[in-house]
Structures are given as C-alpha cells and as structure tokens.
Protein backbone atom coordinates (compact mmCIF):
# COMPACT_ATOMS: atom_id res chain seq x y z
CA MET A 1 196.04 90.97 -0.46
CA ASP A 2 198.03 92.55 2.37
CA TYR A 3 196.05 94.32 5.05
CA ILE A 4 196.38 96.17 8.35
CA LEU A 5 194.09 95.15 11.21
CA ILE A 6 192.68 97.90 13.42
CA LEU A 7 191.48 96.82 16.86
CA ASN A 8 188.80 99.37 17.63
CA PHE A 9 188.57 100.94 21.08
CA HIS A 10 187.51 104.33 19.70
CA ASN A 11 185.12 104.60 16.75
CA PHE A 12 186.19 107.97 15.38
CA ASN A 13 189.95 107.39 15.56
CA SER A 14 189.67 103.87 14.15
CA LYS A 15 187.62 104.97 11.17
CA ALA A 16 189.78 108.03 10.52
CA ILE A 17 192.92 105.87 10.32
CA ALA A 18 191.20 103.16 8.26
CA LYS A 19 189.93 105.72 5.74
CA MET A 20 193.34 107.37 5.53
CA LEU A 21 195.02 104.02 4.80
CA ARG A 22 192.46 102.98 2.22
CA ASN A 23 192.88 106.33 0.50
CA SER A 24 196.58 105.40 0.32
CA ASN A 25 195.64 102.06 -1.30
CA VAL A 26 196.34 100.02 1.85
CA TYR A 27 193.47 97.80 2.89
CA ALA A 28 192.53 98.37 6.54
CA LEU A 29 190.11 96.09 8.36
CA ILE A 30 188.39 97.23 11.58
CA LYS A 31 187.54 94.69 14.28
CA ASN A 32 186.26 95.10 17.83
CA GLY A 33 189.10 95.74 20.25
CA ASN A 34 188.48 92.52 22.18
CA THR A 35 188.67 90.35 19.03
CA LEU A 36 190.51 87.06 19.66
CA VAL A 37 193.45 86.11 17.48
CA GLY A 38 191.88 82.75 16.66
CA SER A 39 188.80 84.40 15.15
CA VAL A 40 190.75 86.28 12.45
CA ASP A 41 192.55 85.00 9.37
CA ILE A 42 195.92 86.68 9.85
CA GLN A 43 197.67 85.03 6.91
CA ASN A 44 197.82 88.30 4.95
CA CYS A 45 197.76 90.60 7.97
CA LYS A 46 200.96 92.66 8.06
CA GLY A 47 200.42 94.58 11.29
CA VAL A 48 197.98 95.61 14.02
CA ILE A 49 196.97 99.09 15.15
CA MET A 50 195.30 99.17 18.56
CA CYS A 51 193.29 102.37 18.41
CA GLY A 52 192.15 103.98 21.66
CA ASP A 53 190.96 107.37 22.78
CA TYR A 54 193.00 109.97 24.66
CA ALA A 55 191.35 109.77 28.06
CA GLY A 56 194.52 108.75 29.89
CA SER A 57 192.67 105.69 31.22
CA VAL A 58 192.71 101.96 30.45
CA SER A 59 189.03 101.59 31.33
CA GLY A 60 187.30 99.24 28.88
CA ILE A 61 190.50 98.20 27.12
CA GLU A 62 190.78 94.40 27.17
CA VAL A 63 193.09 92.92 24.55
CA ASP A 64 193.76 89.28 23.75
CA LYS A 65 197.41 88.95 24.84
CA ALA A 66 197.91 86.34 22.13
CA TRP A 67 198.23 89.24 19.66
CA PHE A 68 201.67 89.93 21.12
CA GLN A 69 202.77 86.37 20.33
CA THR A 70 201.88 86.48 16.62
CA GLY A 71 205.09 88.21 15.59
CA LEU A 72 203.05 90.96 13.92
CA PRO A 73 204.17 94.57 14.41
CA ILE A 74 201.79 96.37 16.78
CA LEU A 75 201.14 100.08 17.23
CA ALA A 76 199.07 100.96 20.32
CA LEU A 77 197.68 104.50 20.18
CA GLY A 78 196.34 106.77 22.91
CA SER A 79 194.87 104.94 25.89
CA CYS A 80 195.90 101.64 24.29
CA ALA A 81 199.53 102.66 24.91
CA LEU A 82 198.72 102.88 28.62
CA ALA A 83 197.11 99.43 28.48
CA LEU A 84 200.10 98.04 26.58
CA ASN A 85 202.49 99.41 29.20
CA SER A 86 200.40 97.83 31.96
CA MET A 87 200.20 94.43 30.21
CA PHE A 88 204.00 94.30 30.07
CA GLY A 89 204.43 95.08 33.75
CA GLY A 90 204.74 98.86 33.59
CA ARG A 91 202.97 101.57 35.55
CA ALA A 92 201.62 105.05 34.88
CA SER A 93 203.21 107.92 36.78
CA GLU A 94 201.34 110.83 38.33
CA ASP A 95 202.41 113.06 35.41
CA SER A 96 199.48 113.93 33.17
CA ILE A 97 199.53 116.00 29.98
CA SER A 98 196.25 117.12 28.44
CA ASP A 99 196.02 118.51 24.89
CA GLU A 100 199.35 120.31 25.04
CA SER A 101 201.91 120.74 22.26
CA GLU A 102 205.21 119.36 23.45
CA ALA A 103 208.75 119.03 22.07
CA ILE A 104 209.57 115.35 21.50
CA GLN A 105 212.93 113.84 22.46
CA TYR A 106 213.69 110.33 21.24
CA SER A 107 215.83 107.63 22.82
CA ASP A 108 219.24 107.46 21.13
CA GLU A 109 219.31 103.71 21.74
CA ILE A 110 216.37 102.92 19.44
CA GLU A 111 216.44 103.19 15.66
CA SER A 112 212.97 103.55 14.18
CA SER A 113 211.19 105.23 11.29
CA LEU A 114 208.51 106.31 13.78
CA LYS A 115 210.70 109.21 14.85
CA THR A 116 208.65 111.52 12.66
CA GLN A 117 207.74 114.44 14.92
CA THR A 118 209.77 117.11 16.66
CA HIS A 119 206.61 118.50 18.28
CA ALA A 120 203.26 116.83 18.88
CA LEU A 121 199.95 117.31 20.64
CA ILE A 122 200.08 115.10 23.73
CA ASN A 123 197.18 113.76 25.74
CA GLY A 124 198.23 111.04 28.14
CA ARG A 125 200.14 109.95 31.22
CA GLY A 126 203.78 109.57 32.06
CA LEU A 127 204.90 105.93 31.71
CA LEU A 128 207.18 103.82 33.88
CA PRO A 129 208.05 100.89 31.55
CA GLY A 130 208.33 97.30 32.78
CA ASP A 131 211.27 94.94 32.16
CA ARG A 132 210.45 94.16 28.51
CA MET A 133 209.63 97.72 27.52
CA ARG A 134 211.81 100.78 27.30
CA CYS A 135 211.13 104.44 26.75
CA PHE A 136 210.92 105.44 23.09
CA ALA A 137 210.15 109.16 23.44
CA TYR A 138 210.21 111.78 26.19
CA VAL A 139 208.65 115.17 26.70
CA ARG A 140 209.47 117.90 29.26
CA ASP A 141 211.46 116.95 32.37
CA ASP A 142 212.19 113.48 30.98
CA ILE A 143 208.56 112.31 31.16
CA CYS A 144 208.31 109.06 29.22
CA ILE A 145 205.34 109.37 26.87
CA ASP A 146 205.96 106.57 24.31
CA ILE A 147 207.36 103.06 24.72
CA LYS A 148 208.78 100.19 22.62
CA HIS A 149 209.31 96.49 23.29
CA THR A 150 212.96 95.56 23.82
CA GLU A 151 212.90 92.85 21.12
CA LYS A 152 209.71 93.10 19.07
CA GLU A 153 208.21 95.80 16.84
CA ILE A 154 205.59 96.69 19.45
CA TYR A 155 205.06 100.39 20.16
CA GLY A 156 202.88 102.42 22.51
CA ILE A 157 202.36 106.01 21.30
CA GLN A 158 200.41 108.68 23.19
CA ARG A 159 200.85 111.42 20.64
CA LYS A 160 197.46 112.54 19.41
CA PHE A 161 196.62 111.47 15.86
CA GLU A 162 195.32 114.42 13.85
CA ARG A 163 193.77 113.69 10.47
CA ASN A 164 195.15 116.75 8.68
CA ASP A 165 198.59 116.77 10.31
CA PRO A 166 201.34 115.55 7.91
CA ASP A 167 203.49 114.35 10.83
CA SER A 168 200.64 112.26 12.26
CA ILE A 169 199.96 110.76 8.84
CA GLU A 170 203.67 110.04 8.38
CA LEU A 171 203.77 108.24 11.73
CA ILE A 172 201.02 105.85 10.62
CA THR A 173 202.28 105.35 7.07
CA ASN A 174 205.86 104.73 8.24
CA PHE A 175 204.55 102.05 10.58
CA VAL A 176 202.54 100.48 7.77
CA TYR A 177 205.18 100.63 5.02
CA ASP A 178 208.56 100.54 6.82
CA ILE A 179 207.80 98.34 9.81
CA CYS A 180 204.89 96.19 8.58
CA HIS A 181 206.16 96.08 4.95
CA CYS A 182 202.57 96.26 3.76
CA LYS A 183 201.96 96.68 0.02
CA ASP A 184 199.61 99.31 -1.37
CA GLU A 185 197.48 96.94 -3.45
CA TRP A 186 193.97 98.13 -2.59
CA ASP A 187 191.99 99.47 -5.54
CA VAL A 188 188.25 99.77 -5.03
CA GLU A 189 187.49 99.99 -8.77
CA LYS A 190 189.31 96.72 -9.44
CA TYR A 191 187.53 95.27 -6.42
CA ALA A 192 184.24 95.89 -8.24
CA HIS A 193 185.00 92.88 -10.47
CA THR A 194 185.34 90.74 -7.33
CA LEU A 195 182.01 92.07 -6.05
CA ILE A 196 180.24 91.25 -9.32
CA GLU A 197 181.66 87.71 -9.36
CA GLU A 198 180.77 87.20 -5.70
CA ALA A 199 177.23 88.42 -6.37
CA ARG A 200 176.93 86.07 -9.36
CA ASN A 201 177.97 83.07 -7.26
CA LYS A 202 175.69 84.12 -4.42
CA SER A 203 172.70 84.48 -6.75
CA THR A 204 172.92 81.29 -8.80
CA GLY A 205 169.58 79.50 -8.95
CA ARG A 206 167.79 82.02 -6.74
CA SER A 207 165.22 84.80 -7.02
CA ILE A 208 167.04 88.10 -6.43
CA TYR A 209 165.48 91.25 -5.01
CA CYS A 210 167.11 94.54 -4.06
CA ALA A 211 165.60 96.98 -1.56
CA VAL A 212 166.19 100.48 -2.95
CA SER A 213 165.74 103.87 -1.29
CA GLY A 214 166.89 106.36 -3.92
CA GLY A 215 170.27 106.78 -2.25
CA MET A 216 173.71 106.14 -3.72
CA ASP A 217 174.40 102.94 -1.75
CA SER A 218 171.34 101.04 -2.95
CA ALA A 219 171.90 102.34 -6.50
CA VAL A 220 175.48 100.96 -6.55
CA ALA A 221 174.32 97.65 -5.03
CA SER A 222 171.62 97.40 -7.73
CA TYR A 223 174.16 98.13 -10.47
CA ILE A 224 176.50 95.39 -9.18
CA LEU A 225 173.66 92.86 -9.10
CA LYS A 226 172.53 93.88 -12.58
CA GLN A 227 176.04 93.15 -13.88
CA ALA A 228 175.94 89.81 -12.07
CA VAL A 229 172.46 88.50 -12.92
CA GLY A 230 171.05 90.91 -15.52
CA ASP A 231 167.27 91.02 -15.85
CA GLU A 232 166.78 88.41 -13.14
CA LEU A 233 167.02 91.21 -10.57
CA THR A 234 163.86 92.87 -9.26
CA CYS A 235 164.06 96.07 -7.21
CA ILE A 236 161.63 96.86 -4.41
CA PHE A 237 160.89 100.50 -3.62
CA VAL A 238 158.68 101.47 -0.69
CA ASP A 239 157.09 104.92 -0.95
CA THR A 240 156.79 106.05 2.67
CA GLY A 241 155.27 109.42 1.84
CA PHE A 242 158.21 111.13 3.53
CA PHE A 243 160.19 111.89 0.38
CA ARG A 244 160.95 115.32 -1.03
CA GLU A 245 158.90 116.86 -3.87
CA ASN A 246 158.77 114.51 -6.92
CA GLU A 247 161.54 112.37 -5.38
CA ALA A 248 159.61 109.08 -5.41
CA GLU A 249 158.79 109.57 -9.10
CA GLU A 250 162.43 110.38 -9.90
CA ILE A 251 163.63 107.25 -8.09
CA PHE A 252 161.16 105.08 -9.99
CA ASP A 253 162.22 106.69 -13.27
CA PHE A 254 165.94 106.13 -12.54
CA TYR A 255 165.56 102.39 -11.98
CA THR A 256 163.10 101.95 -14.85
CA ASN A 257 164.65 104.09 -17.60
CA ILE A 258 168.35 104.44 -16.68
CA LEU A 259 169.29 101.18 -14.96
CA ARG A 260 166.49 99.47 -16.92
CA LEU A 261 165.54 97.19 -14.08
CA GLU A 262 162.18 95.85 -13.06
CA ILE A 263 161.07 97.80 -10.00
CA ARG A 264 158.17 96.90 -7.75
CA LEU A 265 156.61 100.03 -6.24
CA ILE A 266 154.86 99.61 -2.91
CA ASP A 267 152.67 102.60 -2.08
CA ALA A 268 152.74 102.58 1.72
CA LYS A 269 152.09 106.28 2.38
CA ASP A 270 148.91 105.60 4.36
CA ILE A 271 150.59 102.87 6.43
CA PHE A 272 153.44 105.14 7.49
CA ALA A 273 151.21 108.15 8.09
CA ALA A 274 149.06 106.07 10.44
CA ALA A 275 152.14 104.63 12.19
CA ILE A 276 153.53 108.00 13.26
CA GLN A 277 150.39 110.17 13.41
CA ASP A 278 150.49 110.49 17.22
CA ILE A 279 154.29 110.47 17.59
CA GLU A 280 156.07 113.71 18.49
CA ASP A 281 159.56 112.41 19.37
CA ASN A 282 161.88 112.12 16.36
CA HIS A 283 163.77 109.13 17.75
CA GLN A 284 160.49 107.22 18.02
CA LYS A 285 159.58 108.26 14.47
CA ILE A 286 162.87 106.77 13.22
CA GLN A 287 162.30 103.51 15.10
CA LEU A 288 158.72 103.16 13.87
CA VAL A 289 159.62 103.89 10.25
CA HIS A 290 162.45 101.32 10.31
CA LYS A 291 160.14 98.76 11.92
CA LYS A 292 157.42 99.31 9.28
CA LEU A 293 159.96 99.12 6.45
CA SER A 294 161.21 95.78 7.77
CA GLU A 295 157.64 94.48 8.12
CA ILE A 296 156.71 95.51 4.58
CA LEU A 297 159.85 93.96 3.08
CA GLU A 298 159.27 90.81 5.14
CA LYS A 299 155.71 90.55 3.87
CA GLU A 300 156.84 91.11 0.28
CA MET A 301 159.62 88.52 0.51
CA LEU A 302 157.28 85.90 1.99
CA LYS A 303 155.46 85.94 -1.35
CA CYS A 304 158.67 84.68 -2.97
CA SER A 305 160.37 81.29 -2.90
CA SER A 306 162.15 80.15 0.25
CA SER A 307 165.51 80.57 -1.50
CA ALA A 308 164.92 84.25 -2.37
CA LEU A 309 167.76 86.66 -1.62
CA LEU A 310 167.22 90.27 -0.52
CA VAL A 311 170.06 92.64 -1.39
CA SER A 312 170.69 95.79 0.63
CA GLY A 313 173.05 98.74 0.07
CA ALA A 314 174.27 98.79 3.69
CA ASN A 315 177.95 99.83 3.74
CA TYR A 316 180.88 99.31 6.13
CA ASN A 317 179.80 102.18 8.35
CA ASP A 318 176.33 100.64 8.83
CA ARG A 319 177.81 97.24 9.66
CA LEU A 320 180.42 98.56 12.11
CA PHE A 321 177.94 100.54 14.18
CA GLN A 322 174.70 98.57 14.14
CA ASN A 323 173.48 100.17 17.36
CA ASP A 324 173.32 103.69 15.92
CA SER A 325 169.82 105.17 16.10
CA GLU A 326 169.62 105.79 12.37
CA ASN A 327 171.24 102.53 11.29
CA GLU A 328 169.29 100.98 8.45
CA VAL A 329 170.81 97.51 8.23
CA THR A 330 167.87 95.15 7.97
CA SER A 331 167.45 92.63 10.78
CA GLU A 332 169.07 89.26 10.28
CA ASN A 333 166.25 87.53 12.23
CA SER A 334 164.06 87.26 9.14
CA LYS A 335 162.91 84.16 7.25
CA TYR A 336 164.92 84.91 4.14
CA GLU A 337 168.58 85.55 3.45
CA HIS A 338 170.13 89.02 3.25
CA TYR A 339 173.10 89.96 1.14
CA TYR A 340 175.18 93.13 1.53
CA PRO A 341 177.61 93.49 -1.40
CA LEU A 342 178.94 96.83 -0.05
CA LYS A 343 179.44 95.63 3.51
CA ASP A 344 183.23 96.11 3.41
CA LEU A 345 183.27 99.54 1.72
CA PHE A 346 183.24 102.99 3.29
CA LYS A 347 180.89 105.61 1.85
CA PHE A 348 183.70 107.38 -0.04
CA GLU A 349 184.61 104.06 -1.70
CA VAL A 350 180.98 103.47 -2.69
CA LYS A 351 181.04 106.94 -4.24
CA ARG A 352 184.13 106.01 -6.27
CA LEU A 353 182.27 103.00 -7.62
CA ALA A 354 179.24 105.16 -8.44
CA GLU A 355 181.49 107.48 -10.44
CA ALA A 356 183.22 104.54 -12.14
CA PHE A 357 179.81 103.10 -13.05
CA LEU A 358 178.84 106.52 -14.53
CA LEU A 359 175.73 106.84 -12.38
CA PRO A 360 173.92 110.21 -12.67
CA ASP A 361 175.08 113.17 -10.58
CA ASN A 362 171.74 113.43 -8.79
CA ILE A 363 172.35 109.92 -7.42
CA ILE A 364 176.04 110.43 -6.58
CA HIS A 365 175.51 113.81 -4.91
CA ARG A 366 172.17 113.07 -3.26
CA LYS A 367 172.11 114.79 0.12
CA PRO A 368 171.80 112.64 3.28
CA PHE A 369 168.16 111.74 3.79
CA PRO A 370 167.09 109.08 6.32
CA SER A 371 164.10 106.77 5.81
CA ALA A 372 161.92 108.87 8.09
CA GLY A 373 162.75 111.78 5.79
CA LEU A 374 160.54 114.86 6.03
CA ALA A 375 158.77 113.49 9.10
CA LEU A 376 161.94 114.40 11.02
CA SER A 377 161.74 117.98 9.74
CA ILE A 378 158.52 118.53 11.68
CA ILE A 379 158.71 119.19 15.40
CA GLY A 380 155.73 117.40 16.89
CA GLN A 381 153.20 115.34 15.01
CA ALA A 382 153.81 114.91 11.26
CA THR A 383 150.30 115.45 9.93
CA PRO A 384 149.55 115.34 6.18
CA GLU A 385 149.07 119.12 6.18
CA LYS A 386 152.46 119.73 7.80
CA LEU A 387 154.17 117.23 5.47
CA SER A 388 152.72 119.09 2.50
CA MET A 389 153.99 122.40 3.91
CA ILE A 390 157.51 121.18 4.68
CA ARG A 391 157.82 119.46 1.31
CA ARG A 392 157.03 122.71 -0.49
CA ILE A 393 159.31 124.77 1.78
CA TYR A 394 162.17 122.34 1.16
CA GLU A 395 161.53 122.68 -2.59
CA ILE A 396 161.72 126.50 -2.36
CA TYR A 397 164.98 126.33 -0.38
CA SER A 398 166.50 123.71 -2.70
CA ALA A 399 165.63 125.70 -5.82
CA GLN A 400 167.40 128.79 -4.48
CA ILE A 401 170.48 126.74 -3.54
CA GLN A 402 170.64 125.32 -7.07
CA ASP A 403 170.07 128.75 -8.65
CA HIS A 404 173.09 130.03 -6.67
CA ASN A 405 175.21 126.99 -7.73
CA LEU A 406 175.82 126.00 -4.12
CA GLU A 407 174.68 122.35 -4.31
CA LYS A 408 178.17 120.81 -4.55
CA LYS A 409 179.58 123.05 -1.82
CA LEU A 410 177.18 121.68 0.78
CA TRP A 411 177.32 118.42 2.70
CA LYS A 412 173.63 118.74 3.47
CA TYR A 413 170.87 121.24 3.99
CA SER A 414 167.49 120.99 5.65
CA VAL A 415 164.40 122.82 6.79
CA ARG A 416 162.47 122.44 10.03
CA LEU A 417 158.90 123.35 10.88
CA VAL A 418 158.45 124.38 14.53
CA PRO A 419 155.03 125.19 16.05
CA LEU A 420 154.65 128.45 17.96
CA ILE A 421 153.50 127.55 21.44
CA HIS A 422 151.64 130.79 22.07
CA LEU A 423 149.81 130.86 18.70
CA LYS A 424 147.64 127.98 17.49
CA ASN A 425 148.38 126.64 13.98
CA LYS A 426 151.22 129.11 13.52
CA TYR A 427 154.80 128.07 12.78
CA GLN A 428 158.35 129.24 12.45
CA VAL A 429 160.71 127.80 9.86
CA TYR A 430 164.37 127.05 10.44
CA LEU A 431 166.73 126.80 7.48
CA ARG A 432 170.02 125.00 7.90
CA ALA A 433 173.05 124.19 5.72
CA ALA A 434 176.44 122.67 6.43
CA PRO A 435 179.48 122.87 4.13
CA ASP A 436 181.35 119.88 2.75
CA SER A 437 184.00 119.76 5.47
CA GLN A 438 186.60 117.40 6.95
CA ASN A 439 186.08 118.67 10.50
CA LEU A 440 184.19 116.64 13.08
CA VAL A 441 182.23 119.74 14.13
CA THR A 442 181.09 121.84 11.20
CA TYR A 443 179.82 125.40 11.40
CA ALA A 444 176.92 126.69 9.36
CA PHE A 445 177.53 127.50 5.71
CA ARG A 446 177.72 131.26 5.09
CA MET A 447 174.61 131.46 3.01
CA PRO A 448 174.21 134.52 0.74
CA TYR A 449 171.83 137.04 2.25
CA ASP A 450 169.83 137.46 -0.95
CA LEU A 451 169.17 133.70 -1.02
CA LEU A 452 167.83 133.73 2.54
CA GLU A 453 165.79 136.82 1.80
CA SER A 454 164.23 135.19 -1.28
CA VAL A 455 163.38 131.97 0.57
CA SER A 456 161.89 133.88 3.49
CA ALA A 457 159.75 136.09 1.24
CA GLN A 458 158.43 133.18 -0.82
CA VAL A 459 157.65 130.99 2.19
CA MET A 460 155.74 133.75 3.96
CA LYS A 461 153.91 134.60 0.76
CA GLU A 462 152.72 131.02 0.19
CA PHE A 463 151.98 130.05 3.79
CA SER A 464 149.88 132.26 6.03
CA HIS A 465 150.66 129.79 8.85
CA VAL A 466 154.25 131.05 8.88
CA ILE A 467 154.37 134.49 10.48
CA ARG A 468 157.52 136.60 10.87
CA TYR A 469 159.80 133.73 11.79
CA VAL A 470 161.90 132.32 8.94
CA LEU A 471 165.27 131.78 10.60
CA TYR A 472 168.72 130.57 9.55
CA ASP A 473 170.30 128.19 12.09
CA LEU A 474 173.94 129.10 12.81
CA SER A 475 174.58 126.44 15.47
CA PRO A 476 177.44 123.95 14.81
CA ILE A 477 176.57 120.44 13.66
CA GLN A 478 178.34 117.11 14.20
CA ASN A 479 179.73 116.15 10.81
CA LEU A 480 179.01 112.43 10.46
CA ASN A 481 179.93 112.71 6.79
CA ILE A 482 183.64 112.27 7.59
CA LEU A 483 182.89 109.00 9.38
CA GLU A 484 181.13 107.38 6.41
C-alpha cells in the first residue's frame, strides 16, 4: 500500500496533517524527525513531509541528508524549510514575518501544482537560496519565502498550515496526489480484516489476555481478539475504585453479556485507596495509579504460562507520545509479551472500527476518563468520603446533561471538589464542560442556565459540606481530542 512518510519535528502539525491524509484515504506514517533512511522500508513510500513548527529557527532540526538522495519528493514545512535551505547552502535574511497574511507571488520559471494560494498566513524568515535551490514564492518587496530544488521535487514552504483552510489542505493534497502520485487506498474498515488475521497469527498456541478499562480502545481491541481466537480470550478488569457511579458494574456487564467474553475482575479498591491516601498532587496520583495498575497486571500475568500474551488497547497517539504524563502504554520491561493491535490507528479510526463492529453507543461515546479517574476530580487528598461525594455529584451533573440531550454535543465534562481554606470540611464544586470542537483551544460549552441551577440546587440539598459555591468554569481548555 502506498504511503506518505511524515518526519516529525512538531507534534501538533505532524498529527494534524497525518489525520487529514488518512481521512482522505491516504496512509500517513509518522516517524521521529531524525529517523535514518536505512531504518525505514521505503519501498511503498511515495513522498516525505518534513513537518516543523513556525518559530523561524532551525534549532533541534537534524535531518538525515540521505533522504534527499532517495529520489522521493520532499515537502519541508515551517522551520524545516529554513533547515532545508541551510542544508543546500542557503542563508536566512534579516527579514522576518510573524503571523501575517501576505499576498503570494510565484516564480514564472517554475511549473508546479503547489501554486495553490494567492494569500497565506506567513510565519518565517526571508530566504537566500544556495546554488541548487531557487525561489519558488515571494511576498512583499520580493522577500523569498518558499524555495524549490533546481532539479528534484524538493520544496521548502513557510506558509502556515491551517487545518480548516481549503488552500492549505489543497497544498498538501496536491503534493501527495500530483507530485508523489500516491494512491488513496487506505480503508480502516478493510484493515480490520488484516488486524484480525495478524492477531490470530500472533496468538497461535498461547494464552491470551486483554487488559480492559471500559474505554472504546480496549473494547475494540477485545473485539478484534475475539474474532481471532474466540473463547480462548480472557479479559482482565481492575476495579480501582475511581470509576463513576455504577461504571465498574456496567463494564463487567458489557464484556460478560454483550461481547460474551470471560472477564476476570480484580477488586483493587483498597490497594489504590491506600496508594494515594496521602497524595495531594494530581500528577503524582496519575503516576501512582499507573504504577499500581502495572504491578497488578504483572502479578496476574505471572500466574499464567511463560508464553502468555497481554493485549492492550493503546492506539497510535499513545505510541507516538510515550512521555506524556497520562500515557497508559504498559511498560515493555515486563516478563511477558505485550501486543497492541491498535498501535497504528488514530482515535478517530478506532471509533470507525467501533461503529463498524456495532459496539454500543455508551462505549463509542464514552467521555475521556483517565485511570486515576475521580481521584483527579478532588483537589487534595482523595479520601473515601470525598470520592463518595464527587461520584454522586458527577452523577447529578451527568443526569441533567442527558435530560437536556447534550451528551453528544460535548467532548467531555467534569466536576471538581475544592476545599475551602478558611472553613474546615467545607467545599466548593466546579462544573466544567467543553464542546466537541476542532480547535486546539476550546472555550466552555454554553450550558443552559436551568441545568446549572438544577445541579446547584440538588448538590447543595444533598451535601451540607458544600456551601454557597457551586460554580461553572468558563476558562478555555486545551482540546487534546483533536490530536487523538
């Protein structure tokens, strides 16, 4: 299958372009920017996109120069265009343009389907091309902003890629289709058959276990393994005690009565409560919960044969950014083998499979909920009493959202319990909700006033510890949903 390779020097831009291409049925593969040519099978690679930021600096950009000898078309974006110019003997001028819309003038000497924009948002430096490069596009006062190799299909473009801009999208797709001649053969639903066959081959003659959390990823991974090995699959579900009201029971019921899989329930509520009882910092809570989950799974797997395989629902996003604080990819330093059937799929592709597999809506549309769960909704120590309070408050808020038919309009919603410093054992409650948006920074959902009024009244009625302060948080939130 044809594919486009993205050399990643900027996480957000790389993922945005990869997702856009995959949505257009072109397979895009992201690799670290410093990836060596010899470490990649480029037989079916049709082109390379070097994806940088727009800092106007080449700091941190180190590219294997052998990429320019492969004969593959190359598109260097943002700061990578500066690096490209430098690698071919060019220099950057003193001219600097920062987030300004500029009229684009193209060189009459170069014919290219990348001449897509008459105006573009520019963030970069003026370029003085070396001997093997020439200016491809100018902005005001003949400032060279984009370059092209004199003989090869190698471009450096400093126009800012904007996800919702048709001209930006056309620039990328024209490079992929017209210059790279890449075919649009990617179909994630057809790929499911490949995943099932791969899982079957991987599982032959082994005991197979799948760690499940109640989320969509682990549900899809379980479904794939069920198609591959049938009843030989056993699911492992660890009840941390940090789930929402009745959620652990619903998860157990889904795997038992809908997927009809054997599921091993590990009641570890006391273990997790003890692990974080003195912890106030949320980052430490996350680390401790992940550590305990790994220890419990390790202990469970050591009861099995040495050839046992543990399946996880970790997706492409988890694998690409394993240093993220909330990453839940299980450590590879264990004594048993891990298998990640969804490791090459973005979240939106996993969702397509979930829909194709006809999984229930409450699994497909489950709101983001990390392993540390409700413990992160409590500022300070997550005592059993506070967990009980926040679980009930979340249930009240959720019920009102469902009664108002707002569930599918929201990316996520949450509650937070904050102690009042000046009053012992008294709290304020923060409600929060973010819309399903394609913007990196998302503003609070405009929640109906009667909904907020109902939640506030019910919370204060049920909990004497909450006095006066039930608040709705209007501050913007970073929308990681669009990166998944």
